[in-house]
Amino acid sequence: MSYNNILVTTDKSIATIVINRPKKLNALNRETIQELHNAFAEVDLDKNIRVVILTGSGDKAFVAGADISEFAYFDVVEGANLSKKGQELLFDFIENLSTPVIAAINGFALGGGLELAMSCHFRIASDNAKMGLPEVSLGVIPGYGGTQRLPQLVGKGKAMEMILTAGMISAEDALQNRLVNHVVSQEELLLLAKKLASKIINNSPLAIASAIKAINANFKDGVNGYQVEIAQFGNCFGTEDFEEGTTAFLEKRKAIFK
Ligand code: COA
């Protein structure tokens, strides 16, 4: 599939999706959100792809937010629809994907950009990255899950501070507050993402999909995560991956997951 605003490449079992609007600091307009949805849906269906890396083009921004020019004149109903549709199409969609997604934050990750990174399964950042949810400075609040996912990652107090001050934090601050897992130089960022992806690839894709479901269940209202874990754990016993993983261990060889 060809896209106007994103680039998708694959190398062995790793897909890299690059948001490619550098002149607009990779801001998320409607078309980009739809294209990202399509690309994620496509890679998730492709059983050869085992990990996705998401990053921004250029050396300045991951994503500088939702495209402000598209919603500046929206009314109440349009605003609510923007948030609902975006969450369903992209942010919740990525979080619940079976294929793990690593956000490689290579510069500004602001507003919808940080929300996008937070919907990925985990995040790494370059040392020049700056992160924040500046929406209240525009008279609006984070609408792509930011008020929910930021407190999950950094705790309520830090999330309140970040959202209410609309300020940006450095990569180092983000690391200390567990918003990102690693910080490296910009040159090393994709290398690290690929190194982490290579470790994931060694493991059972079916077990990984189950682990994502069970971990996410911890953060869903009205869902008992322990029960989801029991069900997902049980399901694993019926898979070829389980047979291969345990047999390989007993035969003292490396498992090969199909
Ligand atoms: N939506 C639409 N366009 C955006 C954008 C966004 N969220 N963020 C940046 N851009 C555009 C700018 O309008 C500018 O376009 P232009 O050259 O056609 O005027 C271009 O990207 C470059 O941005 P600029 O502001 O000139 O870069 P800078 O280095 O001076 O500042 C930022 C960088 C990130 C501090 C600044 O762009 C900014 O504050 N962006 C908005 C961040 C935000 O509030 N995001 C949350 C949205 S809900």
XYZ file of N, CA and C and ligand atoms in Angstrom:
822
model
N 0.848 -1.200 0.000
C 0.000 0.000 0.000
C 0.888 1.258 0.000
N 0.485 2.292 -0.762
C 1.314 3.500 -0.746
C 0.619 4.592 0.093
N 1.439 5.393 0.732
C 0.916 6.399 1.664
C 1.498 7.768 1.334
N 0.776 8.825 1.719
C 1.266 10.191 1.507
C 2.059 10.730 2.692
N 1.765 10.219 3.888
C 2.311 10.849 5.095
C 3.166 9.933 5.957
N 3.271 8.681 5.569
C 4.093 7.758 6.358
C 4.932 6.898 5.408
N 6.019 6.351 5.960
C 6.866 5.422 5.200
C 6.879 4.112 5.966
N 6.712 3.018 5.252
C 6.734 1.712 5.911
C 7.804 0.860 5.241
N 8.757 0.372 6.051
C 9.783 -0.522 5.499
C 9.836 -1.774 6.372
N 10.272 -2.858 5.778
C 10.429 -4.073 6.583
C 11.828 -4.632 6.379
N 12.373 -5.131 7.479
C 13.700 -5.743 7.439
C 13.593 -7.003 8.295
N 13.726 -8.137 7.649
C 13.483 -9.429 8.314
C 12.090 -9.375 8.953
N 12.004 -9.526 10.255
C 10.658 -9.562 10.862
C 10.283 -8.249 11.527
N 11.042 -7.200 11.232
C 10.781 -5.904 11.891
C 10.224 -4.909 10.868
N 9.068 -4.333 11.185
C 8.533 -3.256 10.330
C 8.847 -1.930 11.008
N 9.293 -0.968 10.215
C 9.519 0.381 10.755
C 8.533 1.327 10.068
N 7.751 2.003 10.885
C 6.790 2.982 10.354
C 7.295 4.364 10.750
N 7.504 5.208 9.733
C 8.034 6.560 9.970
C 6.941 7.571 9.613
N 6.603 8.431 10.552
C 5.640 9.501 10.259
C 6.420 10.578 9.520
N 5.957 10.909 8.335
C 6.808 11.646 7.396
C 6.185 12.960 6.921
N 6.037 13.891 7.881
C 5.611 15.264 7.527
C 6.593 16.210 8.210
N 7.887 16.104 7.904
C 8.878 16.845 8.694
C 8.658 18.354 8.694
N 8.112 18.901 7.593
C 7.912 20.366 7.552
C 6.873 20.807 8.575
N 5.988 19.906 8.954
C 4.965 20.203 9.974
C 5.297 19.459 11.268
N 6.573 19.165 11.436
C 7.048 18.431 12.628
C 6.223 17.165 12.872
N 5.823 16.551 11.754
C 5.110 15.265 11.771
C 3.763 15.329 12.494
N 3.157 16.528 12.524
C 1.851 16.690 13.192
C 0.835 15.717 12.582
N -0.035 15.227 13.449
C -1.001 14.196 13.036
C -2.254 14.842 12.461
N -2.342 14.887 11.144
C -3.615 15.308 10.548
C -4.486 14.068 10.336
N -5.703 14.313 9.901
C -6.673 13.215 9.745
C -6.141 12.115 8.836
N -5.552 12.542 7.722
C -5.067 11.559 6.744
C -3.945 10.692 7.336
N -3.073 11.325 8.123
C -1.966 10.565 8.731
C -2.510 9.537 9.723
N -3.514 9.947 10.494
C -4.101 9.005 11.465
C -4.703 7.803 10.727
N -5.415 8.073 9.631
C -6.014 6.972 8.855
C -4.917 6.085 8.250
N -3.879 6.723 7.722
C -2.793 5.927 7.119
C -2.084 5.081 8.169
N -1.876 5.662 9.347
C -1.234 4.875 10.414
C -2.110 3.686 10.787
N -3.418 3.926 10.884
C -4.328 2.811 11.188
C -4.163 1.704 10.133
N -4.196 2.103 8.873
C -4.110 1.108 7.798
C -2.782 0.352 7.859
N -1.703 1.087 8.106
C -0.383 0.447 8.140
C -0.275 -0.515 9.320
N -0.760 -0.094 10.484
C -0.706 -0.986 11.650
C -1.588 -2.221 11.431
N -2.757 -2.010 10.829
C -3.649 -3.158 10.565
C -2.945 -4.134 9.630
N -2.277 -3.590 8.628
C -1.604 -4.435 7.631
C -0.441 -5.222 8.266
N 0.392 -4.551 9.031
C 1.541 -5.271 9.616
C 1.081 -6.286 10.667
N -0.019 -5.967 11.349
C -0.498 -6.912 12.367
C -1.018 -8.201 11.729
N -1.544 -8.078 10.516
C -2.048 -9.271 9.808
C -0.912 -10.081 9.202
N 0.209 -9.425 8.955
C 1.341 -10.081 8.296
C 2.108 -10.903 9.341
N 1.975 -12.210 9.240
C 2.561 -13.069 10.286
C 4.095 -13.104 10.226
N 4.677 -12.562 9.144
C 6.144 -12.468 9.093
C 6.663 -11.313 9.936
N 5.791 -10.342 10.233
C 6.214 -9.173 11.028
C 5.985 -9.484 12.499
N 7.061 -9.379 13.278
C 6.952 -9.748 14.698
C 7.077 -8.542 15.626
N 7.623 -7.446 15.135
C 7.744 -6.224 15.950
C 7.611 -5.015 15.023
N 7.022 -3.946 15.552
C 6.944 -2.693 14.790
C 7.694 -1.607 15.563
N 8.483 -0.823 14.830
C 9.137 0.357 15.414
C 8.448 1.575 14.807
N 8.019 2.502 15.665
C 7.352 3.718 15.193
C 8.241 4.908 15.520
N 8.537 5.735 14.524
C 9.370 6.914 14.761
C 8.940 8.054 13.836
N 9.609 9.212 13.992
C 9.274 10.356 13.150
C 10.415 10.665 12.194
N 10.110 11.293 11.075
C 11.188 11.605 10.127
C 11.869 12.918 10.529
N 13.103 13.076 10.093
C 13.870 14.267 10.453
C 14.502 14.102 11.821
N 15.278 15.141 12.210
C 15.967 15.013 13.497
C 15.370 15.913 14.567
N 14.173 16.460 14.278
C 13.614 17.431 15.206
C 12.410 16.898 15.993
N 11.596 16.096 15.313
C 10.342 15.711 15.977
C 9.994 14.246 15.766
N 9.438 13.662 16.817
C 8.695 12.405 16.674
C 7.351 12.819 16.079
N 6.544 13.494 16.873
C 5.282 14.092 16.408
C 4.991 15.282 17.320
N 4.794 16.476 16.717
C 4.563 17.688 17.539
C 3.088 17.884 17.877
N 2.299 16.814 17.773
C 0.904 16.914 18.222
C -0.088 16.673 17.128
N -1.359 16.733 17.516
C -2.428 16.705 16.524
C -2.288 17.975 15.692
N -2.733 17.909 14.446
C -2.596 19.077 13.561
C -3.609 20.137 13.981
N -3.076 21.192 14.623
C -3.937 22.226 15.221
C -4.785 22.920 14.146
N -4.218 23.032 12.929
C -4.948 23.745 11.872
C -6.238 23.016 11.485
N -6.335 21.736 11.794
C -7.529 20.982 11.390
C -8.685 21.099 12.384
N -8.366 21.433 13.652
C -9.479 21.433 14.622
C -9.739 22.799 15.257
N -8.990 23.801 14.815
C -9.087 25.127 15.456
C -10.514 25.683 15.446
N -11.316 25.289 14.461
C -12.669 25.876 14.373
C -13.769 24.857 14.669
N -13.417 23.772 15.303
C -14.408 22.733 15.618
C -15.352 23.194 16.727
N -16.608 22.655 16.693
C -17.542 22.902 17.797
C -17.518 21.706 18.757
N -18.412 21.720 19.744
C -18.409 20.712 20.810
C -18.558 19.291 20.241
N -19.496 19.128 19.327
C -19.756 17.789 18.772
C -18.564 17.335 17.932
N -18.056 18.221 17.119
C -16.895 17.862 16.281
C -15.673 17.526 17.144
N -15.517 18.275 18.240
C -14.402 18.014 19.148
C -14.495 16.619 19.753
N -15.705 16.286 20.231
C -15.896 14.963 20.843
C -15.656 13.858 19.809
N -16.136 14.083 18.593
C -15.944 13.074 17.525
C -14.478 12.883 17.175
N -13.746 14.013 17.161
C -12.313 13.952 16.841
C -11.604 13.026 17.829
N -11.910 13.233 19.108
C -11.276 12.451 20.163
C -11.692 10.978 20.068
N -12.996 10.737 19.926
C -13.521 9.354 19.904
C -12.959 8.588 18.704
N -13.041 9.221 17.547
C -12.600 8.531 16.333
C -11.092 8.254 16.382
N -10.340 9.260 16.834
C -8.881 9.094 16.906
C -8.500 7.983 17.871
N -9.163 7.970 19.028
C -8.841 6.925 20.015
C -9.111 5.542 19.439
N -10.297 5.404 18.797
C -10.666 4.078 18.269
C -9.754 3.653 17.129
N -9.526 4.604 16.217
C -8.809 4.281 14.979
C -7.322 4.024 15.219
N -6.722 4.751 16.140
C -5.275 4.666 16.249
C -4.756 4.324 17.644
N -5.145 5.088 18.640
C -4.470 4.986 19.934
C -4.850 3.680 20.657
N -6.151 3.405 20.767
C -6.571 2.126 21.377
C -6.180 0.967 20.464
N -6.225 1.230 19.174
C -5.911 0.192 18.194
C -4.470 -0.297 18.376
N -3.538 0.647 18.511
C -2.127 0.255 18.697
C -1.958 -0.471 20.032
N -2.556 0.098 21.081
C -2.376 -0.497 22.412
C -2.825 -1.961 22.438
N -3.863 -2.262 21.663
C -4.421 -3.613 21.700
C -3.951 -4.496 20.548
N -2.960 -4.040 19.810
C -2.412 -4.848 18.710
C -1.744 -6.105 19.273
N -1.756 -7.181 18.500
C -1.063 -8.411 18.940
C 0.440 -8.292 18.736
N 0.831 -7.463 17.768
C 2.257 -7.289 17.469
C 2.808 -6.151 18.329
N 3.910 -6.390 19.049
C 4.434 -5.312 19.900
C 4.942 -4.119 19.093
N 4.699 -2.934 19.638
C 5.116 -1.694 18.973
C 6.035 -0.919 19.916
N 7.226 -0.577 19.412
C 8.183 0.226 20.188
C 8.162 1.642 19.617
N 7.935 2.633 20.471
C 8.033 4.025 20.007
C 9.480 4.474 20.178
N 10.085 4.942 19.096
C 11.444 5.501 19.155
C 11.284 7.015 19.014
N 11.317 7.697 20.158
C 11.003 9.139 20.199
C 12.278 9.918 19.876
N 12.307 10.493 18.686
C 13.546 11.081 18.165
C 13.576 12.604 18.240
N 12.680 13.210 18.997
C 12.634 14.677 19.094
C 11.370 15.055 19.854
N 10.714 16.152 19.446
C 9.493 16.561 20.142
C 8.428 15.460 20.098
N 7.880 15.128 21.245
C 6.677 14.273 21.309
C 5.706 15.047 22.176
N 4.844 15.797 21.512
C 3.954 16.719 22.220
C 2.501 16.381 21.921
N 1.628 16.642 22.882
C 0.201 16.434 22.664
C -0.065 15.052 22.089
N -0.757 15.025 20.953
C -1.075 13.751 20.297
C 0.165 12.918 19.992
N 1.321 13.564 19.893
C 2.567 12.838 19.633
C 2.986 12.016 20.845
N 2.890 12.633 22.023
C 3.215 11.870 23.235
C 2.130 10.819 23.483
N 0.876 11.196 23.180
C -0.217 10.223 23.351
C -0.016 9.017 22.436
N 0.500 9.292 21.236
C 0.778 8.194 20.302
C 1.888 7.297 20.869
N 2.946 7.922 21.362
C 4.048 7.143 21.942
C 3.552 6.334 23.144
N 2.661 6.929 23.928
C 2.165 6.228 25.125
C 1.227 5.081 24.779
N 0.639 5.110 23.590
C -0.217 3.976 23.204
C 0.628 2.807 22.691
N 1.899 3.051 22.393
C 2.800 1.959 21.992
C 3.136 1.119 23.232
N 3.668 -0.070 23.016
C 3.842 -0.991 24.150
C 4.981 -0.562 25.070
N 6.032 0.034 24.519
C 6.987 0.763 25.352
C 7.739 1.774 24.499
N 8.506 2.644 25.181
C 9.120 3.790 24.531
C 10.601 3.889 24.854
N 11.378 4.295 23.844
C 12.755 4.696 24.073
C 12.899 6.095 23.452
N 13.921 6.841 23.896
C 14.019 8.222 23.390
C 15.457 8.605 23.117
N 15.630 9.565 22.218
C 16.956 10.145 22.001
C 17.149 11.272 23.014
N 18.419 11.589 23.282
C 18.686 12.540 24.376
C 18.237 13.967 24.084
N 17.915 14.262 22.820
C 17.394 15.603 22.495
C 15.861 15.676 22.585
N 15.211 14.540 22.897
C 13.731 14.507 22.867
C 13.148 15.401 23.963
N 11.986 15.953 23.634
C 11.254 16.742 24.632
C 9.804 16.261 24.592
N 9.257 16.032 25.771
C 7.910 15.459 25.827
C 6.975 16.289 26.680
N 5.727 16.362 26.266
C 4.754 17.103 27.064
C 3.361 16.995 26.492
N 2.396 17.384 27.321
C 0.997 17.454 26.870
C 0.558 18.912 27.041
N 0.818 19.753 26.003
C 0.580 21.200 26.165
C -0.848 21.651 25.858
N -1.802 20.712 25.788
C -3.141 21.055 25.306
C -3.825 22.179 26.083
N -3.634 22.222 27.435
C -4.366 23.265 28.176
C -3.897 24.667 27.776
N -2.705 24.752 27.179
C -2.264 26.073 26.699
C -3.047 26.491 25.460
N -3.739 25.521 24.844
C -4.570 25.819 23.672
C -6.057 25.885 24.052
N -6.350 25.748 25.344
C -7.748 25.799 25.782
C -8.475 24.483 25.626
N -7.717 23.381 25.546
C -8.343 22.075 25.372
C -7.579 21.102 26.287
N -8.013 19.865 26.374
C -7.255 18.892 27.187
C -6.769 17.764 26.267
N -5.847 16.937 26.727
C -5.438 15.803 25.899
C -6.673 14.946 25.583
N -6.842 14.592 24.318
C -8.066 13.871 23.917
C -7.795 12.522 23.288
N -6.531 12.159 23.176
C -6.209 10.855 22.592
C -5.658 9.921 23.677
N -6.316 9.956 24.835
C -5.952 9.019 25.907
C -4.899 9.535 26.877
N -4.436 10.759 26.677
C -3.325 11.275 27.487
C -3.634 11.420 28.967
N -4.892 11.782 29.286
C -5.222 11.940 30.713
C -5.273 10.587 31.421
N -5.380 9.519 30.650
C -5.447 8.175 31.246
C -4.077 7.494 31.241
N -3.403 7.552 30.097
C -2.140 6.788 29.992
C -0.980 7.482 30.709
N -0.966 8.815 30.735
C 0.173 9.477 31.403
C 0.219 9.132 32.904
N -0.925 9.243 33.648
C -0.861 8.839 35.062
C -0.493 7.366 35.251
N -0.903 6.502 34.300
C -0.524 5.080 34.420
C 0.996 4.924 34.389
N 1.649 5.748 33.580
C 3.093 5.590 33.393
C 3.902 6.360 34.433
N 3.504 7.601 34.728
C 4.367 8.444 35.578
C 3.771 8.691 36.957
N 2.550 8.212 37.203
C 1.883 8.483 38.479
C 1.047 9.763 38.375
N 0.066 9.863 39.282
C -0.921 10.944 39.185
C -0.300 12.332 39.383
N 0.593 12.446 40.372
C 1.152 13.764 40.688
C 1.954 14.346 39.541
N 2.855 13.526 38.971
C 3.687 14.007 37.857
C 2.803 14.298 36.631
N 1.787 13.442 36.417
C 0.892 13.659 35.270
C 0.126 14.968 35.442
N -0.352 15.200 36.661
C -1.057 16.467 36.937
C -0.132 17.641 36.637
N 1.100 17.559 37.130
C 2.050 18.662 36.916
C 2.269 18.877 35.419
N 2.537 17.780 34.691
C 2.817 17.930 33.258
C 1.626 18.505 32.499
N 0.420 18.001 32.815
C -0.760 18.440 32.046
C -1.170 19.859 32.445
N -1.126 20.169 33.741
C -1.608 21.488 34.191
C -0.626 22.613 33.876
N 0.680 22.293 33.867
C 1.650 23.345 33.518
C 1.810 23.457 32.004
N 1.393 22.404 31.263
C 1.565 22.342 29.798
C 3.037 22.373 29.405
N 3.900 22.049 30.376
C 5.341 22.159 30.102
C 5.913 20.939 29.399
N 7.158 21.088 28.973
C 7.864 19.960 28.330
C 8.892 19.426 29.313
N 9.113 18.117 29.282
C 10.191 17.546 30.094
C 11.274 16.989 29.170
N 12.480 16.905 29.707
C 13.611 16.391 28.920
C 13.549 14.861 28.878
N 14.344 14.295 27.986
C 14.427 12.836 27.889
C 14.888 12.243 29.220
N 15.844 12.914 29.857
C 16.376 12.419 31.132
C 15.282 12.396 32.202
N 14.492 13.466 32.251
C 13.373 13.539 33.198
C 12.355 12.432 32.877
N 12.109 12.231 31.587
C 11.158 11.182 31.160
C 11.659 9.804 31.590
N 12.979 9.613 31.522
C 13.565 8.330 31.938
C 13.372 8.136 33.438
N 13.678 9.194 34.184
C 13.540 9.097 35.650
C 12.106 8.832 36.070
N 11.165 9.329 35.285
C 9.749 9.169 35.621
C 9.087 7.994 34.898
N 9.902 7.136 34.301
C 9.433 5.882 33.674
C 8.519 6.079 32.465
N 8.589 7.294 31.901
C 7.805 7.522 30.683
C 8.484 6.831 29.509
N 9.821 6.784 29.546
C 10.587 6.040 28.536
C 11.498 5.056 29.277
N 11.873 4.000 28.574
C 12.686 2.948 29.218
C 14.190 3.166 29.053
N 14.593 3.832 27.980
C 16.020 4.036 27.712
C 16.192 5.372 27.005
N 17.342 6.009 27.224
C 17.692 7.228 26.483
C 19.079 7.026 25.885
N 19.197 7.287 24.588
C 20.496 7.168 23.897
C 20.630 8.362 22.941
N 21.780 8.456 22.274
C 21.942 9.551 21.319
C 21.013 9.307 20.123
N 20.793 10.358 19.359
C 19.903 10.229 18.210
C 20.418 9.177 17.215
N 21.744 9.134 17.046
C 22.336 8.165 16.099
C 22.085 6.723 16.552
N 22.026 6.548 17.869
C 21.897 5.176 18.398
C 20.440 4.719 18.550
N 19.507 5.650 18.358
C 18.113 5.355 18.731
C 17.529 4.160 17.965
N 17.645 4.191 16.634
C 17.049 3.089 15.864
C 17.826 1.792 16.045
N 19.129 1.932 16.284
C 19.933 0.728 16.555
C 19.440 0.048 17.827
N 19.183 0.870 18.854
C 18.679 0.296 20.105
C 17.285 -0.308 19.889
N 16.439 0.412 19.141
C 15.082 -0.111 18.877
C 15.180 -1.478 18.194
N 16.096 -1.592 17.239
C 16.245 -2.863 16.513
C 16.824 -3.956 17.414
N 17.731 -3.549 18.299
C 18.308 -4.523 19.230
C 17.210 -5.085 20.155
N 16.372 -4.201 20.656
C 15.278 -4.657 21.525
C 14.292 -5.512 20.730
N 14.033 -5.075 19.485
C 13.115 -5.840 18.629
C 13.669 -7.238 18.377
N 14.983 -7.334 18.176
C 15.596 -8.645 17.907
C 15.433 -9.592 19.095
N 15.471 -9.039 20.286
C 15.259 -9.894 21.464
C 13.816 -10.400 21.496
N 12.885 -9.523 21.146
C 11.465 -9.912 21.163
C 11.216 -11.021 20.138
N 11.864 -10.874 18.997
C 11.653 -11.813 17.888
C 12.023 -13.261 18.253
N 12.948 -13.414 19.197
C 13.335 -14.774 19.614
C 12.214 -15.516 20.326
N 11.214 -14.777 20.775
C 10.196 -15.377 21.649
C 8.923 -15.726 20.890
N 8.057 -16.463 21.559
C 6.823 -16.936 20.920
C 5.887 -15.768 20.611
N 5.534 -15.560 19.342
C 4.607 -14.466 19.019
C 3.224 -14.663 19.632
N 2.817 -15.933 19.779
C 1.485 -16.176 20.369
C 1.504 -15.847 21.862
N 2.584 -16.219 22.539
C 2.693 -15.892 23.967
C 2.808 -14.377 24.144
N 3.516 -13.719 23.240
C 3.649 -12.256 23.319
C 2.276 -11.588 23.173
N 1.482 -12.069 22.219
C 0.137 -11.501 22.032
C -0.703 -11.708 23.296
N -0.570 -12.879 23.916
C -1.313 -13.155 25.163
C -0.825 -12.255 26.293
N 0.485 -12.051 26.368
C 1.040 -11.197 27.434
C 0.527 -9.765 27.279
N 0.469 -9.278 26.051
C -0.038 -7.907 25.820
C -1.488 -7.808 26.322
N -2.308 -8.820 25.980
C -3.727 -8.800 26.424
C -3.811 -8.797 27.951
N -3.000 -9.638 28.592
C -3.085 -9.756 30.054
C -2.592 -8.478 30.734
N -1.499 -7.914 30.240
C -0.978 -6.673 30.853
C -1.987 -5.535 30.654
N -2.525 -5.423 29.444
C -3.497 -4.351 29.188
C -4.741 -4.488 30.066
N -5.094 -5.724 30.411
C -6.309 -5.955 31.212
C -6.212 -5.260 32.568
N -4.998 -5.086 33.059
C -4.785 -4.410 34.341
C -5.299 -2.971 34.321
N -5.390 -2.404 33.131
C -5.733 -0.984 33.022
C -7.133 -0.773 32.444
N -7.941 -1.853 32.374
C -9.285 -1.702 31.798
C -10.328 -1.745 32.897
N -11.212 -0.757 32.889
C -12.276 -0.712 33.896
C -13.163 -1.940 33.799
N -13.516 -2.482 34.948
C -14.482 -3.584 34.973
C -13.914 -4.905 34.484
N -12.602 -4.960 34.268
C -11.993 -6.212 33.800
C -11.076 -6.717 34.906
N -11.209 -8.000 35.240
C -10.324 -8.581 36.251
C -9.081 -9.133 35.552
N -7.982 -8.431 35.726
C -6.741 -8.801 35.038
C -6.267 -10.201 35.388
N -6.488 -10.616 36.625
C -6.049 -11.973 37.031
C -6.823 -13.035 36.251
N -8.130 -12.755 36.024
C -8.935 -13.721 35.256
C -8.479 -13.759 33.798
N -8.153 -12.582 33.260
C -7.649 -12.535 31.871
C -6.338 -13.303 31.798
N -5.490 -13.116 32.814
C -4.211 -13.831 32.824
C -4.443 -15.350 32.848
N -5.375 -15.796 33.686
C -5.654 -17.243 33.764
C -6.093 -17.760 32.387
N -7.012 -17.034 31.746
C -7.523 -17.483 30.435
C -6.410 -17.494 29.389
N -5.616 -16.424 29.374
C -4.537 -16.337 28.375
C -3.455 -17.380 28.643
N -3.149 -17.588 29.913
C -2.169 -18.614 30.299
C -2.646 -19.974 29.786
N -3.913 -20.276 30.062
C -4.477 -21.559 29.605
C -4.405 -21.698 28.098
N -4.772 -20.641 27.384
C -4.755 -20.680 25.902
C -3.383 -21.067 25.373
N -2.346 -20.573 26.045
C -0.982 -20.845 25.563
C -0.721 -22.352 25.468
N -1.334 -23.127 26.387
C -1.068 -24.571 26.416
C -1.599 -25.294 25.176
N -2.475 -24.610 24.442
C -3.018 -25.238 23.227
C -2.286 -24.804 21.969
N -1.152 -24.122 22.110
C -0.495 -23.586 20.914
C 0.729 -24.415 20.508
N 1.030 -24.335 19.233
C 2.252 -24.979 18.710
C 3.489 -24.338 19.338
N 3.381 -23.025 19.620
C 4.521 -22.319 20.217
C 4.880 -22.921 21.567
N 3.865 -23.263 22.353
C 4.113 -23.850 23.674
C 4.809 -25.202 23.515
N 4.301 -25.978 22.553
C 4.896 -27.296 22.317
C 6.363 -27.140 21.914
N 6.599 -26.188 20.981
C 7.961 -25.967 20.504
C 8.858 -25.411 21.623
N 8.363 -24.445 22.371
C 9.170 -23.800 23.418
C 9.588 -24.781 24.498
N 8.641 -25.577 24.976
C 8.960 -26.512 26.067
C 9.803 -27.676 25.538
N 9.482 -28.173 24.328
C 10.259 -29.279 23.754
C 11.703 -28.844 23.537
N 11.874 -27.629 22.990
C 13.231 -27.123 22.729
C 14.021 -27.031 24.031
N 13.361 -26.562 25.078
C 14.061 -26.466 26.373
C 14.516 -27.851 26.825
N 13.605 -28.821 26.757
C 13.943 -30.172 27.234
C 15.009 -30.827 26.354
N 15.009 -30.459 25.064
C 16.026 -31.014 24.151
C 17.304 -30.176 24.141
N 17.366 -29.175 24.994
C 18.533 -28.295 25.124
C 18.914 -27.643 23.794
N 17.903 -27.151 23.088
C 18.160 -26.418 21.842
C 17.330 -25.130 21.875
N 17.649 -24.239 20.905
C 16.938 -22.962 20.835
C 15.569 -23.185 20.164
N 14.535 -22.630 20.725
C 13.202 -22.790 20.117
C 13.105 -22.010 18.815
N 12.411 -22.611 17.865
C 12.160 -21.891 16.611
C 10.644 -21.733 16.470
N 10.205 -20.500 16.643
C 8.769 -20.233 16.571
C 8.401 -19.834 15.153
N 7.326 -20.470 14.645
C 6.950 -20.188 13.254
C 6.128 -18.917 13.166
N -0.108 21.243 14.349
C 0.033 21.859 13.159
N 1.211 22.366 12.734
C 2.263 22.250 13.551
C 2.195 21.624 14.802
C 0.927 21.102 15.197
N 0.738 20.472 16.353
N 3.405 21.683 15.392
C 4.221 22.304 14.528
N 3.541 22.639 13.423
C 4.050 23.340 12.237
C 4.212 24.836 12.475
O 2.982 25.499 12.314
C 5.223 25.177 11.421
O 4.560 25.237 10.169
P 4.892 26.460 9.142
O 6.359 26.344 8.844
O 4.013 26.164 7.967
O 4.546 27.706 9.885
C 6.130 23.951 11.385
O 5.357 22.886 11.950
C 7.402 24.103 12.194
O 7.043 24.466 13.503
P 7.642 25.731 14.278
O 6.691 26.121 15.342
O 8.060 26.782 13.306
O 8.965 25.068 14.914
P 9.735 25.568 16.216
O 11.020 24.801 16.238
O 9.798 27.029 16.297
O 8.814 25.070 17.450
C 7.430 23.498 18.662
C 8.628 23.699 17.702
C 7.170 22.006 18.756
C 7.776 24.056 20.033
C 6.189 24.243 18.109
O 6.015 23.852 16.757
C 4.900 23.956 18.841
O 4.690 24.432 19.934
N 4.005 23.133 18.207
C 2.711 22.825 18.760
C 2.819 21.852 19.895
C 1.464 21.580 20.485
O 0.825 22.427 21.092
N 0.989 20.334 20.322
C -0.242 19.892 20.859
C -1.307 19.980 19.854
S -2.839 19.425 20.531
